[in-house]
Coordinates of C-alpha atoms in Angstrom, one line a residue:
M1 CA -0.2 0.0 0.0
A2 CA 1.2 3.3 -1.0
I3 CA 2.4 5.6 2.0
Q4 CA -0.2 8.3 1.0
E5 CA -2.7 5.8 1.2
K6 CA -1.4 4.2 4.7
L7 CA -2.1 7.7 6.0
A8 CA -5.4 8.3 4.7
T9 CA -6.4 5.0 6.4
G10 CA -4.8 5.7 9.6
R11 CA -2.9 2.5 9.3
G12 CA 0.6 3.8 9.4
K13 CA 3.1 6.8 9.4
Y14 CA 5.5 7.7 7.2
T15 CA 9.0 6.3 8.1
P16 CA 8.2 2.6 8.2
G17 CA 7.1 2.9 4.8
Y18 CA 10.9 3.4 3.8
P19 CA 12.5 -0.1 4.4
N20 CA 16.0 1.8 4.3
L21 CA 15.2 4.0 7.4
D22 CA 14.7 2.6 10.8
T23 CA 12.7 4.3 13.5
G24 CA 15.5 4.2 16.3
P25 CA 17.9 7.1 17.7
V26 CA 20.3 9.1 15.5
D27 CA 24.0 9.6 16.3
Y28 CA 24.8 13.0 15.5
E29 CA 28.8 12.4 15.9
D30 CA 28.2 13.2 12.0
S31 CA 28.0 16.9 12.9
I32 CA 30.2 17.5 15.4
S33 CA 33.6 14.9 14.4
E34 CA 36.1 17.0 12.7
E35 CA 37.5 13.7 11.3
F36 CA 34.1 13.1 9.8
F37 CA 33.9 16.9 8.4
Q38 CA 37.2 16.0 6.5
A39 CA 35.9 13.0 5.5
E40 CA 32.5 14.2 3.9
R41 CA 34.6 17.2 2.0
E42 CA 36.3 14.6 0.3
A43 CA 33.3 12.2 -0.3
I44 CA 30.6 14.6 -1.0
F45 CA 32.0 18.4 -1.8
K46 CA 34.7 17.4 -4.0
R47 CA 32.5 14.9 -6.2
T48 CA 29.2 16.5 -6.2
W49 CA 27.3 19.0 -8.1
L50 CA 27.0 22.2 -6.3
K51 CA 24.9 25.6 -7.4
V52 CA 27.1 28.5 -7.6
G53 CA 24.7 30.8 -9.0
R54 CA 22.2 31.5 -11.7
M55 CA 22.3 32.9 -15.3
E56 CA 20.7 36.4 -14.4
Q57 CA 24.3 36.8 -13.0
L58 CA 25.9 36.3 -16.4
P59 CA 23.2 38.7 -18.2
R60 CA 25.5 38.9 -21.3
N61 CA 28.6 37.8 -22.9
G62 CA 31.7 38.8 -21.3
T63 CA 30.3 38.7 -17.5
F64 CA 31.6 37.0 -14.7
F65 CA 31.4 36.4 -11.2
T66 CA 33.3 34.6 -8.6
R67 CA 32.6 32.3 -5.6
E68 CA 34.5 31.1 -2.8
F69 CA 34.5 27.9 -1.0
V70 CA 36.8 27.1 2.2
G71 CA 39.0 24.4 1.7
L72 CA 37.7 23.7 -1.9
G73 CA 39.0 27.3 -3.3
S74 CA 38.1 30.0 -5.2
I75 CA 36.3 29.5 -8.8
V76 CA 35.2 32.3 -11.2
I77 CA 32.1 31.9 -13.4
T78 CA 32.5 33.3 -16.7
R79 CA 30.1 33.7 -19.6
H80 CA 32.5 33.6 -23.0
T81 CA 31.8 35.7 -26.1
D82 CA 30.2 32.6 -27.7
G83 CA 27.8 32.5 -24.9
E84 CA 29.6 29.1 -23.2
V85 CA 29.5 29.2 -19.7
Y86 CA 32.7 28.3 -17.7
A87 CA 34.1 27.7 -14.3
L88 CA 37.5 27.9 -13.8
H89 CA 40.0 27.4 -10.8
N90 CA 40.8 31.3 -9.8
I91 CA 44.8 30.5 -9.9
C92 CA 47.4 31.8 -12.2
A93 CA 49.5 29.0 -13.8
H94 CA 52.5 31.1 -13.0
R95 CA 52.9 31.1 -9.3
G96 CA 49.4 30.2 -8.1
N97 CA 48.4 33.9 -7.3
K98 CA 44.7 34.5 -7.2
V99 CA 43.5 36.1 -10.4
V100 CA 40.0 37.8 -10.1
W101 CA 39.7 40.0 -7.3
Q102 CA 39.2 43.5 -6.4
E103 CA 39.9 45.2 -3.2
H104 CA 40.4 42.3 -1.0
P105 CA 41.1 38.9 -2.1
T106 CA 38.9 36.9 0.3
H107 CA 35.8 38.8 -1.5
E108 CA 33.6 37.8 -3.8
T109 CA 33.4 39.8 -6.9
Q110 CA 31.3 40.2 -10.5
G111 CA 31.7 42.2 -13.6
S112 CA 32.6 42.0 -17.3
A113 CA 35.6 41.7 -19.1
R114 CA 37.3 40.6 -22.3
Q115 CA 40.0 38.6 -20.6
F116 CA 41.4 38.6 -16.8
A117 CA 45.0 39.9 -15.9
C118 CA 47.0 38.4 -12.7
K119 CA 47.7 41.4 -10.4
Y120 CA 51.1 40.0 -9.5
H121 CA 53.0 39.6 -13.0
G122 CA 50.4 40.4 -15.2
W123 CA 49.6 37.3 -17.3
R124 CA 46.4 37.5 -18.9
Y125 CA 43.8 34.8 -19.5
G126 CA 40.9 34.5 -21.7
L127 CA 37.1 33.7 -20.4
D128 CA 37.6 29.9 -20.8
G129 CA 40.8 30.0 -18.8
K130 CA 43.5 29.9 -21.4
C131 CA 46.6 32.0 -21.1
T132 CA 46.5 34.5 -23.9
Y133 CA 49.6 36.6 -22.8
V134 CA 53.0 35.9 -20.6
T135 CA 54.8 39.1 -19.6
K136 CA 58.5 39.1 -20.3
R137 CA 58.0 35.6 -22.4
N138 CA 61.7 35.9 -23.7
E139 CA 62.8 35.3 -19.9
F140 CA 61.5 32.3 -19.6
F141 CA 63.1 29.1 -21.3
E142 CA 62.0 26.9 -23.9
S143 CA 60.5 24.4 -21.7
L144 CA 57.5 26.8 -21.2
P145 CA 54.3 24.7 -22.4
D146 CA 52.3 27.9 -23.7
D147 CA 49.4 25.6 -25.0
E148 CA 49.0 23.9 -21.5
L149 CA 49.1 27.2 -19.9
A150 CA 45.5 28.1 -18.2
M151 CA 43.3 28.8 -15.4
P152 CA 42.2 25.0 -15.1
Q153 CA 38.5 24.4 -15.9
L154 CA 36.0 22.7 -13.6
R155 CA 32.9 20.9 -15.2
C156 CA 30.1 23.1 -15.4
E157 CA 26.6 22.8 -16.4
V158 CA 23.3 24.8 -16.3
F159 CA 20.1 23.4 -15.7
A160 CA 16.9 25.2 -15.4
G161 CA 18.9 28.5 -15.5
F162 CA 20.8 27.3 -12.1
I163 CA 24.8 27.1 -12.6
F164 CA 26.2 23.9 -11.3
V165 CA 29.9 22.8 -10.6
N166 CA 32.0 19.9 -9.9
F167 CA 35.3 19.6 -9.0
S168 CA 35.6 15.8 -9.8
Q169 CA 36.1 15.0 -13.6
D170 CA 34.5 11.6 -12.9
A171 CA 30.8 12.2 -11.5
P172 CA 28.0 11.7 -13.5
P173 CA 26.1 14.2 -15.7
L174 CA 24.4 16.6 -13.7
R175 CA 20.9 15.5 -15.1
Q176 CA 21.5 11.8 -14.6
F177 CA 22.6 12.8 -10.9
L178 CA 19.5 14.8 -10.3
G179 CA 17.4 12.0 -11.8
E180 CA 14.9 12.2 -14.6
K181 CA 11.8 12.4 -12.1
L182 CA 13.3 15.3 -10.0
A183 CA 14.8 17.0 -13.5
T184 CA 11.5 16.8 -15.2
E185 CA 9.3 18.4 -12.4
L186 CA 11.6 21.3 -11.2
E187 CA 12.3 22.4 -15.3
S188 CA 8.6 22.8 -15.5
W189 CA 8.9 26.0 -13.5
P190 CA 9.6 29.1 -15.6
F191 CA 12.7 30.3 -13.5
E192 CA 13.6 32.8 -15.9
K193 CA 10.5 34.9 -15.4
F194 CA 11.2 35.6 -11.8
T195 CA 14.0 38.6 -12.0
N196 CA 13.1 40.4 -9.2
H197 CA 15.9 38.9 -6.6
W198 CA 16.5 39.5 -3.0
S199 CA 19.0 37.8 -1.0
F200 CA 20.2 37.2 2.7
R201 CA 23.7 36.2 3.6
T202 CA 25.1 35.2 6.9
K203 CA 27.9 33.2 8.7
V204 CA 26.3 30.6 11.1
K205 CA 28.3 29.0 14.3
G206 CA 27.1 25.3 13.9
N207 CA 27.7 22.5 11.6
W208 CA 26.2 22.9 7.9
K209 CA 24.1 19.6 8.6
I210 CA 22.5 21.1 11.7
G211 CA 21.5 24.3 9.6
I212 CA 19.8 22.0 7.3
D213 CA 17.9 20.1 9.6
A214 CA 16.1 23.1 10.7
L215 CA 14.0 23.3 7.3
L216 CA 13.5 19.6 7.0
E217 CA 10.8 19.5 9.2
W218 CA 7.5 20.9 10.4
Y219 CA 7.9 20.1 14.1
H220 CA 9.4 23.2 15.0
P221 CA 7.5 26.6 13.5
A222 CA 4.8 26.9 16.2
Y223 CA 7.7 26.8 19.0
V224 CA 10.7 28.6 17.3
H225 CA 8.1 31.2 15.1
G226 CA 5.5 31.5 17.3
R227 CA 6.0 34.9 18.6
F228 CA 6.8 36.4 15.2
L229 CA 2.9 35.2 14.2
N230 CA 2.0 37.2 17.1
T231 CA -0.2 34.4 18.8
N232 CA 0.3 31.9 21.8
V233 CA 1.7 28.5 21.4
A234 CA -1.6 26.8 21.4
E235 CA -2.9 29.0 18.2
A236 CA 0.6 28.7 16.9
E237 CA 0.4 25.0 17.0
K238 CA -3.2 25.1 15.0
L239 CA -1.3 27.1 12.1
V240 CA 0.9 24.0 11.5
P241 CA -0.9 21.5 9.4
P242 CA -1.0 18.0 10.8
M243 CA 1.3 15.1 9.7
D244 CA -0.7 13.5 7.4
S245 CA -1.6 16.3 5.3
Y246 CA 2.1 16.8 3.6
H247 CA 3.9 14.8 0.9
Y248 CA 7.0 12.9 0.8
D249 CA 9.0 11.8 -2.0
L250 CA 12.7 10.4 -1.0
F251 CA 14.4 10.0 -4.6
T252 CA 17.8 9.1 -3.0
P253 CA 20.0 11.3 -2.4
H254 CA 17.4 14.1 -3.2
M255 CA 14.1 14.7 -1.4
L256 CA 10.8 16.4 -1.8
T257 CA 8.0 17.4 0.9
S258 CA 4.9 19.0 -0.7
V259 CA 3.8 21.4 2.2
P260 CA -0.2 22.3 2.9
G261 CA -1.0 26.1 3.6
P262 CA -3.8 28.0 5.1
P263 CA -7.0 26.7 3.1
L264 CA -8.6 29.2 0.7
L265 CA -11.2 31.6 2.3
K266 CA -14.7 31.3 0.5
K267 CA -15.4 34.2 -1.9
K268 CA -17.8 36.6 -0.7
Q269 CA -20.0 39.5 -2.2
G270 CA -18.4 42.9 -1.1
S271 CA -15.6 43.6 1.2
V272 CA -14.9 42.3 4.7
G273 CA -15.4 45.2 7.1
P274 CA -12.7 46.2 9.6
A275 CA -14.5 44.9 12.5
K276 CA -14.9 41.5 11.1
R277 CA -11.1 41.7 10.2
D278 CA -10.2 42.4 13.5
M279 CA -12.0 39.4 14.8
N280 CA -10.6 36.8 12.3
W281 CA -6.7 36.0 13.2
A282 CA -6.0 34.2 10.4
Y283 CA -7.3 36.7 8.1
R284 CA -5.0 39.3 10.0
L285 CA -2.1 36.9 9.9
F286 CA -1.9 35.9 6.2
R287 CA -3.9 38.6 4.4
A288 CA -0.7 41.0 4.2
G289 CA 1.6 39.2 2.0
L290 CA 1.6 36.6 -0.5
F291 CA 1.1 33.8 2.1
G292 CA -2.7 34.3 2.5
P293 CA -5.7 32.2 1.9
D294 CA -7.2 34.9 -0.6
D295 CA -4.3 35.9 -2.3
V296 CA -4.3 33.8 -5.0
R297 CA -4.6 34.9 -8.5
E298 CA -6.1 33.0 -11.6
D299 CA -3.5 34.4 -13.9
L300 CA -0.4 32.0 -12.3
G301 CA 1.0 30.3 -15.4
H302 CA 3.8 28.8 -13.6
L303 CA 1.4 26.3 -11.9
T304 CA 1.9 23.5 -14.1
P305 CA 0.4 19.8 -13.9
D306 CA 3.7 19.0 -12.2
R307 CA 3.4 21.2 -9.2
N308 CA 1.7 19.3 -6.0
P309 CA 2.6 15.7 -7.1
G310 CA 1.1 14.4 -4.0
N311 CA -2.1 16.3 -4.6
V312 CA -2.2 17.9 -1.1
Q313 CA -5.2 20.0 -0.2
S314 CA -4.8 23.5 0.3
W315 CA -1.2 23.1 -1.3
S316 CA 1.5 26.0 -0.6
N317 CA 4.5 25.1 -1.9
D318 CA 7.0 22.0 -3.3
Q319 CA 10.5 22.0 -1.4
Y320 CA 12.9 20.0 -3.3
W321 CA 16.0 19.3 -1.5
L322 CA 19.0 18.7 -4.0
F323 CA 21.7 16.8 -2.2
P324 CA 23.8 18.2 -0.4
N325 CA 23.2 21.4 0.4
L326 CA 20.7 23.0 -1.6
S327 CA 16.8 23.6 -1.3
V328 CA 14.7 24.9 -3.8
Q329 CA 11.2 25.9 -2.8
L330 CA 8.4 26.6 -5.7
W331 CA 5.7 28.7 -3.7
G332 CA 2.2 28.7 -5.4
R333 CA 1.6 32.4 -4.5
G334 CA 3.9 33.4 -7.3
Y335 CA 7.5 33.2 -5.9
Y336 CA 10.4 30.8 -5.2
I337 CA 13.1 30.7 -2.7
T338 CA 16.4 28.7 -2.4
Y339 CA 18.3 27.8 0.5
Q340 CA 22.2 27.2 0.3
Y341 CA 24.5 26.0 3.3
I342 CA 28.2 26.0 2.6
P343 CA 30.5 24.1 4.9
E344 CA 33.5 26.2 6.0
T345 CA 34.7 24.2 9.1
V346 CA 33.2 21.4 11.1
G347 CA 31.7 24.2 13.3
T348 CA 30.8 27.0 10.8
H349 CA 29.0 27.4 7.4
A350 CA 27.6 30.3 5.2
Y351 CA 24.1 30.3 4.8
E352 CA 22.5 31.7 1.9
V353 CA 18.7 32.6 1.2
D354 CA 17.7 33.9 -2.3
I355 CA 14.1 35.0 -3.0
Y356 CA 12.7 35.5 -6.6
F357 CA 9.3 37.0 -7.7
P358 CA 8.3 38.4 -11.0
E359 CA 8.8 42.0 -11.6
P360 CA 6.0 43.6 -9.7
K361 CA 3.5 45.8 -11.7
T362 CA 2.0 47.6 -9.0
A363 CA 2.6 48.9 -5.8
S364 CA 0.5 46.6 -4.2
E365 CA 2.1 43.6 -5.5
R366 CA 5.9 45.0 -4.6
L367 CA 4.6 45.6 -1.0
A368 CA 3.4 42.0 -0.8
Q369 CA 6.8 41.1 -2.2
E370 CA 8.6 42.8 0.7
L371 CA 6.6 41.5 3.1
V372 CA 7.3 37.9 2.1
V373 CA 10.7 38.9 2.1
D374 CA 10.7 40.4 5.3
S375 CA 9.2 37.3 7.2
T376 CA 11.3 35.0 5.1
I377 CA 14.4 36.6 6.7
E378 CA 13.0 37.0 9.9
F379 CA 12.3 33.0 10.0
A380 CA 15.7 32.5 8.8
M381 CA 17.2 34.5 11.4
Q382 CA 15.1 32.5 14.2
D383 CA 16.4 29.4 12.5
T384 CA 19.9 30.4 12.8
N385 CA 19.6 31.3 16.4
T386 CA 18.5 27.9 17.2
V387 CA 20.9 26.4 15.1
E388 CA 23.8 28.0 16.9
A389 CA 22.4 26.9 20.4
T390 CA 22.0 23.4 18.9
W391 CA 25.5 23.4 17.9
S392 CA 27.0 24.9 21.4
Q393 CA 25.4 22.2 23.4
L394 CA 25.8 19.1 20.5
N395 CA 29.8 19.9 20.8
N396 CA 29.7 19.3 24.2
R397 CA 28.9 15.5 23.6
A398 CA 26.9 15.4 27.0
L399 CA 24.5 13.5 24.7
Q400 CA 25.2 12.1 21.2
T401 CA 22.0 10.3 20.2
F402 CA 18.6 11.7 19.7
H403 CA 15.0 10.1 19.1
L404 CA 13.3 11.6 15.9
S405 CA 9.7 11.7 15.6
D406 CA 8.0 10.8 12.1
M407 CA 7.9 14.6 11.5
E408 CA 11.4 14.4 11.1
L409 CA 11.5 11.7 8.6
M410 CA 13.6 14.2 6.2
I411 CA 16.4 14.6 9.0
R412 CA 16.7 10.8 9.2
Q413 CA 17.3 10.4 5.4
F414 CA 19.3 13.2 5.2
H415 CA 22.1 12.1 7.6
K416 CA 21.7 8.3 6.5
V417 CA 22.4 9.7 3.1
V418 CA 25.6 11.7 4.4
R419 CA 26.7 8.7 6.2
D420 CA 26.3 6.1 3.2
A421 CA 28.0 8.6 0.8
V422 CA 31.6 9.0 3.2
A423 CA 31.1 4.9 4.0
A424 CA 31.0 4.3 -0.1
H425 CA 33.8 6.7 -0.9
Q426 CA 36.1 5.3 2.0
A427 CA 35.4 1.8 1.0
G428 CA 36.2 2.5 -2.6
S429 CA 39.6 4.4 -1.6
E430 CA 40.8 1.3 0.6
K431 CA 40.5 -1.1 -2.3

């Protein structure tokens, strides 16, 4: 019997429906061990497709931007004069200096250029990384291999406007890694129409997996975000849909959860008076932005048949988790959000939230979008505080194993996939 059918008949929970997952306590040593952190960097981040940006950051030929990855290095993403997108290690073939940077070498930058020039000795490189000019060439020797000098290329692919790189030459192609089902569902969303971009960046004191855990379950919102909702815990609990109203799809190593929202309000003749609005807490809570039950327009062309694959009642959004560290949330109200967690050390990570809307046509649409941004960032900061509080205690190892509820199914799956990837890589290295 399908998991959704079991829940509909009240004869089971989600987790037991996945034979590869048990229901026992979960060991969090994978989130506090320095040795494991180094192992997962080798097994996962040096061998898995990582999102580095979107094509909107390369609006025309000759544009570029850089990304910094602690422990992996700096890379440059370029759009060549022929339109081809390249990912380059940001390193000079002369003596290893970083090539592309502005005022400070650790800061990311962007811009346009016909070529790059190393600030150290002036060597020049094309947007494909090939060395185009060596200063004082006659001072070198005949052994200088001109045709081999370059900023080394990484594998780079574009999917649905997202730019991915891979530090390994042996990894499967991106679409194969994503899987046809996930790829088809994702690319049906017209990402290119969502060009009004807002972003939030911060550094978090906590392991990157603990950060992801906070967004993998709907157990915490009533307690972490309750005061933001301007209500008490009991009322906040009512806002979180019951467990059996969600949809899950675990296409390892990726995941999907479809999330319900507030039910649609019945259309009424005339307007709702101020007094009645004040009495209706749900209206006060949701009407102000694009979260609400009566904010659904009839002209949302992005709502393709691929949305809401689980036929969730009062569907709100589909949250795709692309292993290892990217969430793409497609919201029915007309926007999408990406969350990315980039590890720096075992106890720190960069946290990036990007929110995309269509260009607003009216002041009302602009206000609604800004309210979504403010709310999303507020939720993100509240989650960040909890992540740092969790890390401060996990790191003490007073407790190491923890009991997860059925509502934390995806956390259980996520940690298993990470551990399995590390184990598989180590077993292959030992052969």
